[in-house]
């Protein structure tokens, strides 16, 4: 498997999950909690998200085949979905929608809304299925993508742990700038998914 593809796959997961954008949301969801409980929330959320993304990475293509959806068709649909996510990031609608997904009082936010849909959302799930499909090499390719996803979860966990000082360092403006830059990258990656999907249909 080419190194360039692995770098692209990691970049895709990074911009879709958007750890910097999760920082202010994690602070809001865990406001009033002590460091130990906040760490427990972060680890639980990342573990649950990892489990969900692993399941979809391994079984996603089989599920698609069962319902009669070809991989090229899903690449096109997934690319469009990721492009819409990129537009949300560029115009800050994604952050506003995420901020609206507040947990109920006395509810553990590590499962909902943190693990899903904030970390393992539709974009991340679609990305896992697409990347595993593109990786090839059978199980080796699938586990390589899962390994990258797990590395991404470690990065996300570290961002969540460092959220208080990061929010002070970046501020609201810094977070918005980073999210918009990641949105531009995601837009380009999503277009590439659509192009690959169209090529896969044999129409081009």
PDB file of N, CA and C in Angstrom, residues 2-74:
ATOM      1  N   UNK A   2       0.555   2.204  -0.859  1.00  0.00           N
ATOM      2  CA  UNK A   2       1.392   3.379  -1.010  1.00  0.00           C
ATOM      3  C   UNK A   2       1.309   4.292   0.211  1.00  0.00           C
ATOM      4  N   UNK A   3       2.461   4.886   0.521  1.00  0.00           N
ATOM      5  CA  UNK A   3       2.515   5.817   1.650  1.00  0.00           C
ATOM      6  C   UNK A   3       1.618   7.020   1.407  1.00  0.00           C
ATOM      7  N   UNK A   4       1.566   7.468   0.152  1.00  0.00           N
ATOM      8  CA  UNK A   4       0.742   8.635  -0.178  1.00  0.00           C
ATOM      9  C   UNK A   4      -0.727   8.375   0.147  1.00  0.00           C
ATOM     10  N   UNK A   5      -1.185   7.149  -0.123  1.00  0.00           N
ATOM     11  CA  UNK A   5      -2.584   6.827   0.177  1.00  0.00           C
ATOM     12  C   UNK A   5      -2.833   6.829   1.683  1.00  0.00           C
ATOM     13  N   UNK A   6      -1.883   6.294   2.439  1.00  0.00           N
ATOM     14  CA  UNK A   6      -2.038   6.266   3.896  1.00  0.00           C
ATOM     15  C   UNK A   6      -2.083   7.682   4.468  1.00  0.00           C
ATOM     16  N   UNK A   7      -1.255   8.560   3.918  1.00  0.00           N
ATOM     17  CA  UNK A   7      -1.261   9.954   4.375  1.00  0.00           C
ATOM     18  C   UNK A   7      -2.598  10.607   4.043  1.00  0.00           C
ATOM     19  N   UNK A   8      -3.084  10.343   2.824  1.00  0.00           N
ATOM     20  CA  UNK A   8      -4.381  10.893   2.417  1.00  0.00           C
ATOM     21  C   UNK A   8      -5.505  10.360   3.298  1.00  0.00           C
ATOM     22  N   UNK A   9      -5.442   9.071   3.621  1.00  0.00           N
ATOM     23  CA  UNK A   9      -6.470   8.461   4.468  1.00  0.00           C
ATOM     24  C   UNK A   9      -6.472   9.091   5.858  1.00  0.00           C
ATOM     25  N   UNK A  10      -5.285   9.280   6.412  1.00  0.00           N
ATOM     26  CA  UNK A  10      -5.202   9.889   7.747  1.00  0.00           C
ATOM     27  C   UNK A  10      -5.706  11.330   7.705  1.00  0.00           C
ATOM     28  N   UNK A  11      -5.333  12.045   6.641  1.00  0.00           N
ATOM     29  CA  UNK A  11      -5.783  13.434   6.503  1.00  0.00           C
ATOM     30  C   UNK A  11      -7.300  13.501   6.377  1.00  0.00           C
ATOM     31  N   UNK A  12      -7.864  12.549   5.642  1.00  0.00           N
ATOM     32  CA  UNK A  12      -9.323  12.515   5.488  1.00  0.00           C
ATOM     33  C   UNK A  12     -10.005  12.333   6.833  1.00  0.00           C
ATOM     34  N   UNK A  13      -9.526  11.374   7.607  1.00  0.00           N
ATOM     35  CA  UNK A  13     -10.121  11.133   8.926  1.00  0.00           C
ATOM     36  C   UNK A  13      -9.935  12.341   9.840  1.00  0.00           C
ATOM     37  N   UNK A  14      -8.789  12.990   9.724  1.00  0.00           N
ATOM     38  CA  UNK A  14      -8.530  14.147  10.587  1.00  0.00           C
ATOM     39  C   UNK A  14      -9.501  15.281  10.289  1.00  0.00           C
ATOM     40  N   UNK A  15      -9.684  15.575   9.001  1.00  0.00           N
ATOM     41  CA  UNK A  15     -10.545  16.716   8.678  1.00  0.00           C
ATOM     42  C   UNK A  15     -12.019  16.389   8.901  1.00  0.00           C
ATOM     43  N   UNK A  16     -12.387  15.110   8.762  1.00  0.00           N
ATOM     44  CA  UNK A  16     -13.792  14.742   8.993  1.00  0.00           C
ATOM     45  C   UNK A  16     -14.119  14.769  10.484  1.00  0.00           C
ATOM     46  N   UNK A  17     -13.254  14.172  11.287  1.00  0.00           N
ATOM     47  CA  UNK A  17     -13.505  14.139  12.734  1.00  0.00           C
ATOM     48  C   UNK A  17     -13.267  15.513  13.357  1.00  0.00           C
ATOM     49  N   UNK A  18     -12.277  16.239  12.835  1.00  0.00           N
ATOM     50  CA  UNK A  18     -12.033  17.629  13.238  1.00  0.00           C
ATOM     51  C   UNK A  18     -11.794  17.775  14.749  1.00  0.00           C
ATOM     52  N   UNK A  19     -10.701  17.193  15.268  1.00  0.00           N
ATOM     53  CA  UNK A  19     -10.421  17.319  16.710  1.00  0.00           C
ATOM     54  C   UNK A  19     -10.362  18.758  17.226  1.00  0.00           C
ATOM     55  N   UNK A  20      -9.756  19.713  16.486  1.00  0.00           N
ATOM     56  CA  UNK A  20      -9.769  21.088  17.012  1.00  0.00           C
ATOM     57  C   UNK A  20     -11.182  21.639  17.194  1.00  0.00           C
ATOM     58  N   UNK A  21     -12.075  21.264  16.281  1.00  0.00           N
ATOM     59  CA  UNK A  21     -13.449  21.733  16.392  1.00  0.00           C
ATOM     60  C   UNK A  21     -14.212  21.107  17.546  1.00  0.00           C
ATOM     61  N   UNK A  22     -13.717  19.954  18.027  1.00  0.00           N
ATOM     62  CA  UNK A  22     -14.366  19.288  19.159  1.00  0.00           C
ATOM     63  C   UNK A  22     -14.006  19.928  20.499  1.00  0.00           C
ATOM     64  N   UNK A  23     -12.913  20.686  20.514  1.00  0.00           N
ATOM     65  CA  UNK A  23     -12.406  21.230  21.780  1.00  0.00           C
ATOM     66  C   UNK A  23     -13.447  22.070  22.522  1.00  0.00           C
ATOM     67  N   UNK A  24     -14.012  23.122  21.889  1.00  0.00           N
ATOM     68  CA  UNK A  24     -14.996  23.923  22.641  1.00  0.00           C
ATOM     69  C   UNK A  24     -16.260  23.146  22.991  1.00  0.00           C
ATOM     70  N   UNK A  25     -16.616  22.181  22.149  1.00  0.00           N
ATOM     71  CA  UNK A  25     -17.815  21.388  22.413  1.00  0.00           C
ATOM     72  C   UNK A  25     -17.598  20.455  23.599  1.00  0.00           C
ATOM     73  N   UNK A  26     -16.403  19.876  23.672  1.00  0.00           N
ATOM     74  CA  UNK A  26     -16.083  18.991  24.792  1.00  0.00           C
ATOM     75  C   UNK A  26     -16.091  19.774  26.105  1.00  0.00           C
ATOM     76  N   UNK A  27     -15.570  20.977  26.060  1.00  0.00           N
ATOM     77  CA  UNK A  27     -15.565  21.814  27.263  1.00  0.00           C
ATOM     78  C   UNK A  27     -16.994  22.119  27.703  1.00  0.00           C
ATOM     79  N   UNK A  28     -17.852  22.421  26.717  1.00  0.00           N
ATOM     80  CA  UNK A  28     -19.245  22.733  27.050  1.00  0.00           C
ATOM     81  C   UNK A  28     -19.965  21.519  27.628  1.00  0.00           C
ATOM     82  N   UNK A  29     -19.687  20.341  27.061  1.00  0.00           N
ATOM     83  CA  UNK A  29     -20.371  19.124  27.507  1.00  0.00           C
ATOM     84  C   UNK A  29     -19.879  18.639  28.864  1.00  0.00           C
ATOM     85  N   UNK A  30     -18.655  18.999  29.217  1.00  0.00           N
ATOM     86  CA  UNK A  30     -18.082  18.504  30.478  1.00  0.00           C
ATOM     87  C   UNK A  30     -17.873  19.639  31.483  1.00  0.00           C
ATOM     88  N   UNK A  31     -18.559  20.731  31.271  1.00  0.00           N
ATOM     89  CA  UNK A  31     -18.403  21.874  32.185  1.00  0.00           C
ATOM     90  C   UNK A  31     -18.790  21.471  33.610  1.00  0.00           C
ATOM     91  N   UNK A  32     -17.952  21.841  34.558  1.00  0.00           N
ATOM     92  CA  UNK A  32     -18.209  21.526  35.954  1.00  0.00           C
ATOM     93  C   UNK A  32     -17.647  20.188  36.398  1.00  0.00           C
ATOM     94  N   UNK A  33     -17.106  19.409  35.465  1.00  0.00           N
ATOM     95  CA  UNK A  33     -16.531  18.108  35.819  1.00  0.00           C
ATOM     96  C   UNK A  33     -15.062  18.266  36.201  1.00  0.00           C
ATOM     97  N   UNK A  34     -14.599  17.390  37.069  1.00  0.00           N
ATOM     98  CA  UNK A  34     -13.197  17.389  37.456  1.00  0.00           C
ATOM     99  C   UNK A  34     -12.332  16.750  36.380  1.00  0.00           C
ATOM    100  N   UNK A  35     -11.006  16.919  36.491  1.00  0.00           N
ATOM    101  CA  UNK A  35     -10.095  16.363  35.481  1.00  0.00           C
ATOM    102  C   UNK A  35     -10.241  14.853  35.292  1.00  0.00           C
ATOM    103  N   UNK A  36     -10.429  14.111  36.386  1.00  0.00           N
ATOM    104  CA  UNK A  36     -10.535  12.651  36.277  1.00  0.00           C
ATOM    105  C   UNK A  36     -11.784  12.242  35.502  1.00  0.00           C
ATOM    106  N   UNK A  37     -12.901  12.861  35.833  1.00  0.00           N
ATOM    107  CA  UNK A  37     -14.139  12.509  35.133  1.00  0.00           C
ATOM    108  C   UNK A  37     -14.082  12.948  33.675  1.00  0.00           C
ATOM    109  N   UNK A  38     -13.463  14.094  33.431  1.00  0.00           N
ATOM    110  CA  UNK A  38     -13.329  14.574  32.052  1.00  0.00           C
ATOM    111  C   UNK A  38     -12.468  13.608  31.241  1.00  0.00           C
ATOM    112  N   UNK A  39     -11.402  13.104  31.860  1.00  0.00           N
ATOM    113  CA  UNK A  39     -10.540  12.130  31.176  1.00  0.00           C
ATOM    114  C   UNK A  39     -11.309  10.844  30.889  1.00  0.00           C
ATOM    115  N   UNK A  40     -12.124  10.426  31.849  1.00  0.00           N
ATOM    116  CA  UNK A  40     -12.924   9.214  31.651  1.00  0.00           C
ATOM    117  C   UNK A  40     -13.925   9.400  30.515  1.00  0.00           C
ATOM    118  N   UNK A  41     -14.533  10.576  30.446  1.00  0.00           N
ATOM    119  CA  UNK A  41     -15.483  10.868  29.366  1.00  0.00           C
ATOM    120  C   UNK A  41     -14.784  10.814  28.007  1.00  0.00           C
ATOM    121  N   UNK A  42     -13.610  11.424  27.938  1.00  0.00           N
ATOM    122  CA  UNK A  42     -12.873  11.459  26.676  1.00  0.00           C
ATOM    123  C   UNK A  42     -12.476  10.057  26.232  1.00  0.00           C
ATOM    124  N   UNK A  43     -11.967   9.255  27.164  1.00  0.00           N
ATOM    125  CA  UNK A  43     -11.534   7.903  26.797  1.00  0.00           C
ATOM    126  C   UNK A  43     -12.720   7.037  26.392  1.00  0.00           C
ATOM    127  N   UNK A  44     -13.830   7.149  27.118  1.00  0.00           N
ATOM    128  CA  UNK A  44     -15.014   6.347  26.784  1.00  0.00           C
ATOM    129  C   UNK A  44     -15.561   6.739  25.411  1.00  0.00           C
ATOM    130  N   UNK A  45     -15.612   8.031  25.148  1.00  0.00           N
ATOM    131  CA  UNK A  45     -16.133   8.499  23.862  1.00  0.00           C
ATOM    132  C   UNK A  45     -15.271   8.002  22.708  1.00  0.00           C
ATOM    133  N   UNK A  46     -13.958   8.067  22.876  1.00  0.00           N
ATOM    134  CA  UNK A  46     -13.058   7.630  21.803  1.00  0.00           C
ATOM    135  C   UNK A  46     -13.121   6.116  21.606  1.00  0.00           C
ATOM    136  N   UNK A  47     -13.268   5.366  22.694  1.00  0.00           N
ATOM    137  CA  UNK A  47     -13.381   3.910  22.576  1.00  0.00           C
ATOM    138  C   UNK A  47     -14.666   3.514  21.853  1.00  0.00           C
ATOM    139  N   UNK A  48     -15.762   4.152  22.214  1.00  0.00           N
ATOM    140  CA  UNK A  48     -17.043   3.832  21.566  1.00  0.00           C
ATOM    141  C   UNK A  48     -17.004   4.221  20.093  1.00  0.00           C
ATOM    142  N   UNK A  49     -16.457   5.398  19.802  1.00  0.00           N
ATOM    143  CA  UNK A  49     -16.347   5.838  18.409  1.00  0.00           C
ATOM    144  C   UNK A  49     -15.451   4.891  17.613  1.00  0.00           C
ATOM    145  N   UNK A  50     -14.361   4.434  18.233  1.00  0.00           N
ATOM    146  CA  UNK A  50     -13.461   3.488  17.561  1.00  0.00           C
ATOM    147  C   UNK A  50     -14.189   2.196  17.227  1.00  0.00           C
ATOM    148  N   UNK A  51     -14.982   1.711  18.164  1.00  0.00           N
ATOM    149  CA  UNK A  51     -15.741   0.475  17.941  1.00  0.00           C
ATOM    150  C   UNK A  51     -16.716   0.641  16.774  1.00  0.00           C
ATOM    151  N   UNK A  52     -17.446   1.741  16.771  1.00  0.00           N
ATOM    152  CA  UNK A  52     -18.421   1.978  15.704  1.00  0.00           C
ATOM    153  C   UNK A  52     -17.741   2.075  14.340  1.00  0.00           C
ATOM    154  N   UNK A  53     -16.650   2.816  14.279  1.00  0.00           N
ATOM    155  CA  UNK A  53     -15.964   2.996  13.001  1.00  0.00           C
ATOM    156  C   UNK A  53     -15.298   1.702  12.533  1.00  0.00           C
ATOM    157  N   UNK A  54     -14.834   0.895  13.476  1.00  0.00           N
ATOM    158  CA  UNK A  54     -14.253  -0.405  13.108  1.00  0.00           C
ATOM    159  C   UNK A  54     -15.319  -1.313  12.498  1.00  0.00           C
ATOM    160  N   UNK A  55     -16.489  -1.348  13.121  1.00  0.00           N
ATOM    161  CA  UNK A  55     -17.586  -2.177  12.606  1.00  0.00           C
ATOM    162  C   UNK A  55     -17.945  -1.768  11.184  1.00  0.00           C
ATOM    163  N   UNK A  56     -18.093  -0.464  10.971  1.00  0.00           N
ATOM    164  CA  UNK A  56     -18.466  -0.002   9.632  1.00  0.00           C
ATOM    165  C   UNK A  56     -17.319  -0.185   8.642  1.00  0.00           C
ATOM    166  N   UNK A  57     -16.081  -0.060   9.120  1.00  0.00           N
ATOM    167  CA  UNK A  57     -14.948  -0.279   8.232  1.00  0.00           C
ATOM    168  C   UNK A  57     -14.867  -1.716   7.751  1.00  0.00           C
ATOM    169  N   UNK A  58     -15.138  -2.661   8.650  1.00  0.00           N
ATOM    170  CA  UNK A  58     -15.033  -4.080   8.303  1.00  0.00           C
ATOM    171  C   UNK A  58     -16.262  -4.602   7.568  1.00  0.00           C
ATOM    172  N   UNK A  59     -17.432  -4.159   7.997  1.00  0.00           N
ATOM    173  CA  UNK A  59     -18.671  -4.736   7.452  1.00  0.00           C
ATOM    174  C   UNK A  59     -19.415  -3.802   6.512  1.00  0.00           C
ATOM    175  N   UNK A  60     -18.929  -2.587   6.373  1.00  0.00           N
ATOM    176  CA  UNK A  60     -19.659  -1.609   5.572  1.00  0.00           C
ATOM    177  C   UNK A  60     -19.878  -2.038   4.133  1.00  0.00           C
ATOM    178  N   UNK A  61     -18.825  -2.561   3.497  1.00  0.00           N
ATOM    179  CA  UNK A  61     -18.948  -2.957   2.091  1.00  0.00           C
ATOM    180  C   UNK A  61     -19.886  -4.146   1.942  1.00  0.00           C
ATOM    181  N   UNK A  62     -19.869  -5.059   2.912  1.00  0.00           N
ATOM    182  CA  UNK A  62     -20.786  -6.203   2.868  1.00  0.00           C
ATOM    183  C   UNK A  62     -22.230  -5.746   3.002  1.00  0.00           C
ATOM    184  N   UNK A  63     -22.432  -4.760   3.872  1.00  0.00           N
ATOM    185  CA  UNK A  63     -23.783  -4.218   4.043  1.00  0.00           C
ATOM    186  C   UNK A  63     -24.250  -3.572   2.744  1.00  0.00           C
ATOM    187  N   UNK A  64     -23.340  -2.840   2.100  1.00  0.00           N
ATOM    188  CA  UNK A  64     -23.687  -2.204   0.826  1.00  0.00           C
ATOM    189  C   UNK A  64     -24.038  -3.252  -0.225  1.00  0.00           C
ATOM    190  N   UNK A  65     -23.234  -4.313  -0.273  1.00  0.00           N
ATOM    191  CA  UNK A  65     -23.510  -5.379  -1.236  1.00  0.00           C
ATOM    192  C   UNK A  65     -24.844  -6.049  -0.974  1.00  0.00           C
ATOM    193  N   UNK A  66     -25.181  -6.200   0.293  1.00  0.00           N
ATOM    194  CA  UNK A  66     -26.441  -6.852   0.663  1.00  0.00           C
ATOM    195  C   UNK A  66     -27.647  -6.055   0.172  1.00  0.00           C
ATOM    196  N   UNK A  67     -27.532  -4.732   0.223  1.00  0.00           N
ATOM    197  CA  UNK A  67     -28.656  -3.896  -0.221  1.00  0.00           C
ATOM    198  C   UNK A  67     -28.524  -3.490  -1.689  1.00  0.00           C
ATOM    199  N   UNK A  68     -27.498  -4.009  -2.363  1.00  0.00           N
ATOM    200  CA  UNK A  68     -27.380  -3.789  -3.802  1.00  0.00           C
ATOM    201  C   UNK A  68     -26.756  -2.477  -4.215  1.00  0.00           C
ATOM    202  N   UNK A  69     -25.896  -1.920  -3.363  1.00  0.00           N
ATOM    203  CA  UNK A  69     -25.226  -0.658  -3.694  1.00  0.00           C
ATOM    204  C   UNK A  69     -23.778  -0.962  -4.058  1.00  0.00           C
ATOM    205  N   UNK A  70     -23.358  -0.526  -5.240  1.00  0.00           N
ATOM    206  CA  UNK A  70     -21.983  -0.774  -5.670  1.00  0.00           C
ATOM    207  C   UNK A  70     -21.029   0.191  -4.976  1.00  0.00           C
ATOM    208  N   UNK A  71     -19.759  -0.188  -4.916  1.00  0.00           N
ATOM    209  CA  UNK A  71     -18.769   0.665  -4.273  1.00  0.00           C
ATOM    210  C   UNK A  71     -18.583   1.988  -5.016  1.00  0.00           C
ATOM    211  N   UNK A  72     -18.544   1.987  -6.360  1.00  0.00           N
ATOM    212  CA  UNK A  72     -18.443   3.280  -7.052  1.00  0.00           C
ATOM    213  C   UNK A  72     -19.612   4.214  -6.724  1.00  0.00           C
ATOM    214  N   UNK A  73     -20.818   3.647  -6.639  1.00  0.00           N
ATOM    215  CA  UNK A  73     -21.983   4.476  -6.301  1.00  0.00           C
ATOM    216  C   UNK A  73     -21.840   5.053  -4.897  1.00  0.00           C
ATOM    217  N   UNK A  74     -21.331   4.236  -3.976  1.00  0.00           N
ATOM    218  CA  UNK A  74     -21.168   4.732  -2.615  1.00  0.00           C
ATOM    219  C   UNK A  74     -20.053   5.772  -2.544  1.00  0.00           C
TER     220      UNK A  74
END
